[in-house]
Amino acid sequence: MKLSDRLQYIMEQIPPHSRMADIGSDHALLPVAAVRSGRAVSAVAGEVNAGPLQAARKQVLDAGLGDRIDVRQGDGLAVLQLDEVDVITIAGMGGALIAHILDSGQEKLAGVQRLVLQPNVGEDILRKWLIRHNWILVNEHILEEDGKVYEILTAVPGTSISTTHSDLYKPFTIAGCSVRVDEDLMIRMGPLLLHKVNEVFIRKWQGEIAKLQHVTQQLELAGQEAAQEKKEQLRLLIQQLEEVLACLPRDKP
Ligand code: SAM
């Protein structure tokens, strides 16, 4: 079974011998691969919808891992008992939905040592959730696969690490550049990604700038006063993003 690069990276964020839960598991490819590789000693595959649930059950049975992977139907973290898992992965949904799943099941997070989250959109929403609930980002990764860009965020409880949010989101100025990278920009772009910029990151943000420019043009057509204010905010944001992209040192591909 060949995992996609996206799922492979997520799997590699799971420490060896973990008890994992994969929420919104769909085909259960991730828990099957994690148990096979030894990253996970056991797994819960949670799914809310009947079709994907069946696909998950079949995958687990076909893999002969029914004794190690429990496929459960339910909403978000409701499928878990207290202190049942060390690592939770939630991948392939919007950031707002992932934040909602984490919010609704907060009591199940006590004892969890690691979250590996891969939002398809709305990464900033998740970074804000992590700050509010004192989970510290220890890794961020960006990759492109089949024309889509994915970000994978790994976080640990703030109580388990000496790094604080103030350390992580400390504003900085890029050497040789006047632009200041503040907390808002880091929440948008990723505090760790900003320190290991690659071509995928640059392409993603060039695309985001193009989208923001399009919105600005639409606001220009609207011509209302409220739109003027919004347009000015967007103009400043675009300028800030362009300056940051121009200034950042880049990793070799
Ligand atoms: N995690 C897999 C991956 O990244 O390849 C599958 C992603 S799939 C696009 C999203 C899955 O999440 C769907 O199978 C959907 O049914 C499930 N899902 C959505 N909301 C959920 C919730 N609140 N609780 C559990 N599963 C959910």
Short mmCIF file of C-alpha atoms and ligand atoms in Angstrom, two decimals:
data_model
loop_
_atom_site.label_atom_id
_atom_site.label_comp_id
_atom_site.label_asym_id
_atom_site.label_seq_id
_atom_site.Cartn_x
_atom_site.Cartn_y
_atom_site.Cartn_z
CA MET A 1 0.00 0.00 0.00
CA LYS A 2 1.54 3.30 -1.10
CA LEU A 3 0.44 6.25 0.98
CA SER A 4 0.14 9.71 -0.55
CA ASP A 5 3.00 12.06 0.39
CA ARG A 6 0.49 13.98 2.53
CA LEU A 7 -0.58 10.96 4.59
CA GLN A 8 2.98 9.67 4.74
CA TYR A 9 4.15 12.94 6.30
CA ILE A 10 1.28 12.91 8.79
CA MET A 11 2.19 9.33 9.73
CA GLU A 12 5.81 10.29 10.31
CA GLN A 13 4.66 12.86 12.87
CA ILE A 14 3.37 10.03 15.07
CA PRO A 15 6.02 8.95 17.61
CA PRO A 16 6.80 5.20 17.56
CA HIS A 17 4.59 2.97 19.73
CA SER A 18 1.78 5.53 20.07
CA ARG A 19 -1.84 4.80 20.70
CA MET A 20 -3.46 6.90 18.01
CA ALA A 21 -6.88 8.06 16.94
CA ASP A 22 -7.57 9.19 13.40
CA ILE A 23 -10.73 11.27 13.37
CA GLY A 24 -12.54 11.54 10.03
CA SER A 25 -10.58 8.52 8.94
CA ASP A 26 -12.61 7.75 5.78
CA HIS A 27 -10.67 4.91 4.10
CA ALA A 28 -8.58 4.33 7.30
CA LEU A 29 -5.40 4.34 5.20
CA LEU A 30 -3.55 6.34 7.85
CA PRO A 31 -4.19 4.11 10.90
CA VAL A 32 -3.55 0.98 8.85
CA ALA A 33 -0.20 2.30 7.66
CA ALA A 34 0.67 3.64 11.13
CA VAL A 35 0.01 0.29 12.82
CA ARG A 36 1.82 -1.66 10.08
CA SER A 37 4.87 0.56 10.38
CA GLY A 38 5.00 0.35 14.18
CA ARG A 39 4.32 4.03 14.67
CA ALA A 40 1.08 3.06 16.33
CA VAL A 41 0.57 0.05 18.58
CA SER A 42 -3.17 0.52 18.36
CA ALA A 43 -5.59 2.87 16.67
CA VAL A 44 -9.13 4.14 16.76
CA ALA A 45 -10.50 5.14 13.36
CA GLY A 46 -13.41 7.53 13.92
CA GLU A 47 -15.95 8.31 11.23
CA VAL A 48 -19.26 10.10 11.37
CA ASN A 49 -20.61 9.03 7.96
CA ALA A 50 -21.83 5.55 7.03
CA GLY A 51 -20.13 5.24 3.61
CA PRO A 52 -16.62 6.11 4.78
CA LEU A 53 -17.20 4.04 7.93
CA GLN A 54 -17.80 0.97 5.79
CA ALA A 55 -14.74 1.74 3.69
CA ALA A 56 -12.69 2.02 6.90
CA ARG A 57 -14.02 -1.31 8.24
CA LYS A 58 -13.21 -3.05 4.96
CA GLN A 59 -9.71 -1.59 4.83
CA VAL A 60 -8.96 -2.73 8.39
CA LEU A 61 -10.36 -6.23 7.79
CA ASP A 62 -8.49 -6.61 4.48
CA ALA A 63 -5.30 -5.59 6.28
CA GLY A 64 -5.94 -8.22 8.95
CA LEU A 65 -5.66 -5.56 11.66
CA GLY A 66 -9.09 -5.89 13.26
CA ASP A 67 -7.48 -6.69 16.64
CA ARG A 68 -5.36 -3.49 16.61
CA ILE A 69 -7.61 -0.93 14.92
CA ASP A 70 -11.07 -0.21 16.24
CA VAL A 71 -13.33 1.49 13.70
CA ARG A 72 -16.01 3.52 15.48
CA GLN A 73 -18.90 5.58 14.21
CA GLY A 74 -19.43 8.95 15.87
CA ASP A 75 -18.99 12.68 15.77
CA GLY A 76 -15.42 13.88 16.28
CA LEU A 77 -13.79 12.98 19.58
CA ALA A 78 -17.03 11.48 20.96
CA VAL A 79 -15.77 8.08 19.76
CA LEU A 80 -12.93 8.20 22.31
CA GLN A 81 -12.79 7.25 25.98
CA LEU A 82 -10.78 9.37 28.40
CA ASP A 83 -7.01 8.61 28.35
CA GLU A 84 -7.40 6.17 25.50
CA VAL A 85 -4.91 7.64 23.01
CA ASP A 86 -1.62 9.56 22.96
CA VAL A 87 -1.88 11.06 19.49
CA ILE A 88 -4.83 12.37 17.51
CA THR A 89 -4.67 12.98 13.78
CA ILE A 90 -7.38 14.96 11.98
CA ALA A 91 -6.76 15.48 8.28
CA GLY A 92 -8.45 16.49 5.07
CA MET A 93 -11.13 18.83 6.44
CA GLY A 94 -11.41 22.60 6.75
CA GLY A 95 -9.64 24.30 9.65
CA ALA A 96 -12.96 25.54 11.07
CA LEU A 97 -14.38 21.99 11.20
CA ILE A 98 -11.20 20.64 12.83
CA ALA A 99 -11.34 23.46 15.42
CA HIS A 100 -15.01 22.65 16.05
CA ILE A 101 -14.18 18.95 16.54
CA LEU A 102 -11.43 19.84 19.03
CA ASP A 103 -13.68 22.35 20.83
CA SER A 104 -16.56 19.93 21.18
CA GLY A 105 -14.37 17.17 22.56
CA GLN A 106 -12.02 19.16 24.76
CA GLU A 107 -12.32 16.85 27.78
CA LYS A 108 -10.95 13.99 25.63
CA LEU A 109 -7.76 15.92 25.04
CA ALA A 110 -6.55 15.55 28.64
CA GLY A 111 -3.68 13.06 28.43
CA VAL A 112 -3.25 13.44 24.66
CA GLN A 113 0.40 14.23 23.95
CA ARG A 114 0.27 15.26 20.33
CA LEU A 115 -2.12 16.61 17.71
CA VAL A 116 -1.32 16.23 14.03
CA LEU A 117 -3.68 18.40 12.03
CA GLN A 118 -3.95 18.86 8.29
CA PRO A 119 -6.54 21.46 7.39
CA ASN A 120 -7.35 21.81 3.69
CA VAL A 121 -8.07 25.51 4.26
CA GLY A 122 -8.24 27.81 7.30
CA GLU A 123 -4.84 27.05 8.81
CA ASP A 124 -5.02 30.40 10.64
CA ILE A 125 -8.21 29.29 12.42
CA LEU A 126 -6.36 26.27 13.79
CA ARG A 127 -3.31 28.27 14.84
CA LYS A 128 -5.65 30.57 16.80
CA TRP A 129 -7.34 27.52 18.36
CA LEU A 130 -3.95 26.13 19.41
CA ILE A 131 -2.97 29.45 21.00
CA ARG A 132 -6.29 29.76 22.87
CA HIS A 133 -6.04 26.21 24.23
CA ASN A 134 -2.32 26.26 25.00
CA TRP A 135 -1.10 23.74 22.44
CA ILE A 136 2.34 24.64 21.11
CA LEU A 137 3.32 24.08 17.49
CA VAL A 138 6.45 21.92 17.29
CA ASN A 139 6.41 21.36 13.55
CA GLU A 140 4.82 22.84 10.44
CA HIS A 141 5.24 21.41 6.98
CA ILE A 142 3.95 22.48 3.59
CA LEU A 143 3.80 20.21 0.57
CA GLU A 144 2.21 20.07 -2.84
CA GLU A 145 0.62 16.96 -4.25
CA ASP A 146 -1.51 16.58 -7.37
CA GLY A 147 -1.67 20.35 -7.74
CA LYS A 148 -2.93 20.94 -4.19
CA VAL A 149 -1.01 22.55 -1.35
CA TYR A 150 -1.29 21.07 2.14
CA GLU A 151 -0.05 22.27 5.51
CA ILE A 152 0.51 19.81 8.34
CA LEU A 153 0.59 21.24 11.87
CA THR A 154 1.95 19.24 14.81
CA ALA A 155 1.33 20.50 18.33
CA VAL A 156 1.99 19.36 21.90
CA PRO A 157 0.42 20.56 25.17
CA GLY A 158 1.94 23.81 26.44
CA THR A 159 2.44 22.14 29.81
CA SER A 160 4.83 19.57 28.27
CA ILE A 161 7.34 21.95 26.69
CA SER A 162 9.33 25.03 27.72
CA THR A 163 8.56 26.94 24.49
CA THR A 164 5.73 29.46 24.92
CA HIS A 165 3.42 31.14 22.44
CA SER A 166 5.32 34.38 23.05
CA ASP A 167 8.53 32.63 21.92
CA LEU A 168 6.82 31.11 18.90
CA TYR A 169 5.04 34.24 17.74
CA LYS A 170 7.72 36.76 18.67
CA PRO A 171 7.64 39.52 16.03
CA PHE A 172 10.81 39.77 13.96
CA THR A 173 12.34 41.80 11.19
CA ILE A 174 13.86 39.98 8.25
CA ALA A 175 17.54 40.80 7.84
CA GLY A 176 18.07 43.45 5.17
CA CYS A 177 14.36 44.26 4.99
CA SER A 178 12.24 46.88 6.69
CA VAL A 179 9.08 44.74 6.90
CA ARG A 180 8.16 43.51 10.37
CA VAL A 181 6.62 40.06 10.66
CA ASP A 182 4.05 40.41 13.43
CA GLU A 183 1.87 37.86 15.22
CA ASP A 184 -1.08 38.33 12.85
CA LEU A 185 1.10 37.58 9.86
CA MET A 186 2.63 34.54 11.57
CA ILE A 187 -0.82 33.17 12.41
CA ARG A 188 -1.69 33.58 8.73
CA MET A 189 1.51 32.18 7.23
CA GLY A 190 2.83 29.86 9.95
CA PRO A 191 5.44 30.86 12.56
CA LEU A 192 7.62 27.82 11.77
CA LEU A 193 6.98 27.78 8.02
CA LEU A 194 8.24 31.37 7.86
CA HIS A 195 11.63 30.10 9.02
CA LYS A 196 11.94 27.32 6.42
CA VAL A 197 10.56 28.86 3.28
CA ASN A 198 10.48 26.67 0.18
CA GLU A 199 9.09 27.00 -3.34
CA VAL A 200 5.70 25.53 -2.37
CA PHE A 201 5.30 28.18 0.34
CA ILE A 202 6.20 30.93 -2.14
CA ARG A 203 3.75 29.58 -4.75
CA LYS A 204 0.98 29.29 -2.16
CA TRP A 205 1.39 32.89 -1.06
CA GLN A 206 1.71 34.20 -4.59
CA GLY A 207 -1.65 32.50 -5.23
CA GLU A 208 -3.15 34.01 -2.06
CA ILE A 209 -1.94 37.49 -3.10
CA ALA A 210 -3.59 37.02 -6.52
CA LYS A 211 -6.87 36.08 -4.78
CA LEU A 212 -6.65 39.15 -2.50
CA GLN A 213 -5.96 41.36 -5.53
CA HIS A 214 -9.07 39.94 -7.19
CA VAL A 215 -11.16 40.76 -4.09
CA THR A 216 -9.72 44.29 -4.11
CA GLN A 217 -10.79 44.74 -7.74
CA GLN A 218 -14.31 43.55 -6.90
CA LEU A 219 -14.48 46.06 -4.02
CA GLU A 220 -13.32 48.78 -6.38
CA LEU A 221 -16.27 48.03 -8.62
CA ALA A 222 -18.64 48.18 -5.62
CA GLY A 223 -17.39 51.70 -4.85
CA GLN A 224 -19.12 51.99 -1.42
CA GLU A 225 -17.51 53.72 1.55
CA ALA A 226 -17.41 50.56 3.68
CA ALA A 227 -15.76 48.82 0.75
CA GLN A 228 -13.13 51.58 0.64
CA GLU A 229 -12.04 50.78 4.18
CA LYS A 230 -11.86 47.06 3.43
CA LYS A 231 -9.94 47.81 0.24
CA GLU A 232 -7.36 49.81 2.16
CA GLN A 233 -6.92 46.94 4.67
CA LEU A 234 -6.42 44.51 1.79
CA ARG A 235 -3.98 46.83 0.06
CA LEU A 236 -1.85 46.98 3.20
CA LEU A 237 -2.01 43.21 3.66
CA ILE A 238 -1.02 42.58 0.04
CA GLN A 239 1.88 45.00 0.41
CA GLN A 240 3.02 43.29 3.62
CA LEU A 241 2.78 39.82 2.04
CA GLU A 242 4.64 40.92 -1.08
CA GLU A 243 7.44 42.46 0.96
CA VAL A 244 7.75 39.36 3.13
CA LEU A 245 7.88 37.06 0.10
CA ALA A 246 10.51 39.23 -1.54
CA CYS A 247 12.65 39.30 1.62
CA LEU A 248 12.51 35.79 3.02
CA PRO A 249 15.57 33.60 2.64
CA ARG A 250 14.61 30.36 0.89
CA ASP A 251 15.55 26.76 1.54
CA LYS A 252 16.86 24.86 -1.43
CA PRO A 253 14.07 22.71 -3.02
N1 SAM B 1 -8.64 11.84 6.97
C1 SAM B 1 -8.71 11.31 5.62
C2 SAM B 1 -7.64 11.91 4.77
O1 SAM B 1 -7.07 12.94 5.15
O2 SAM B 1 -7.36 11.39 3.68
C3 SAM B 1 -10.08 11.52 5.02
C4 SAM B 1 -10.46 12.94 4.77
S1 SAM B 1 -12.11 13.07 4.20
C5 SAM B 1 -11.98 14.33 3.04
C6 SAM B 1 -12.94 13.79 5.58
C7 SAM B 1 -13.66 12.73 6.37
O3 SAM B 1 -14.06 13.29 7.62
C8 SAM B 1 -14.92 12.24 5.71
O4 SAM B 1 -14.87 10.84 5.58
C9 SAM B 1 -16.05 12.70 6.62
O5 SAM B 1 -17.10 11.78 6.67
C10 SAM B 1 -15.32 12.78 7.96
N2 SAM B 1 -15.90 13.71 8.93
C11 SAM B 1 -16.38 14.96 8.72
N3 SAM B 1 -16.82 15.51 9.87
C12 SAM B 1 -16.58 14.59 10.84
C13 SAM B 1 -16.82 14.56 12.24
N4 SAM B 1 -17.39 15.59 12.88
N5 SAM B 1 -16.47 13.45 12.93
C14 SAM B 1 -15.91 12.39 12.30
N6 SAM B 1 -15.69 12.36 10.97
C15 SAM B 1 -16.00 13.44 10.25
#
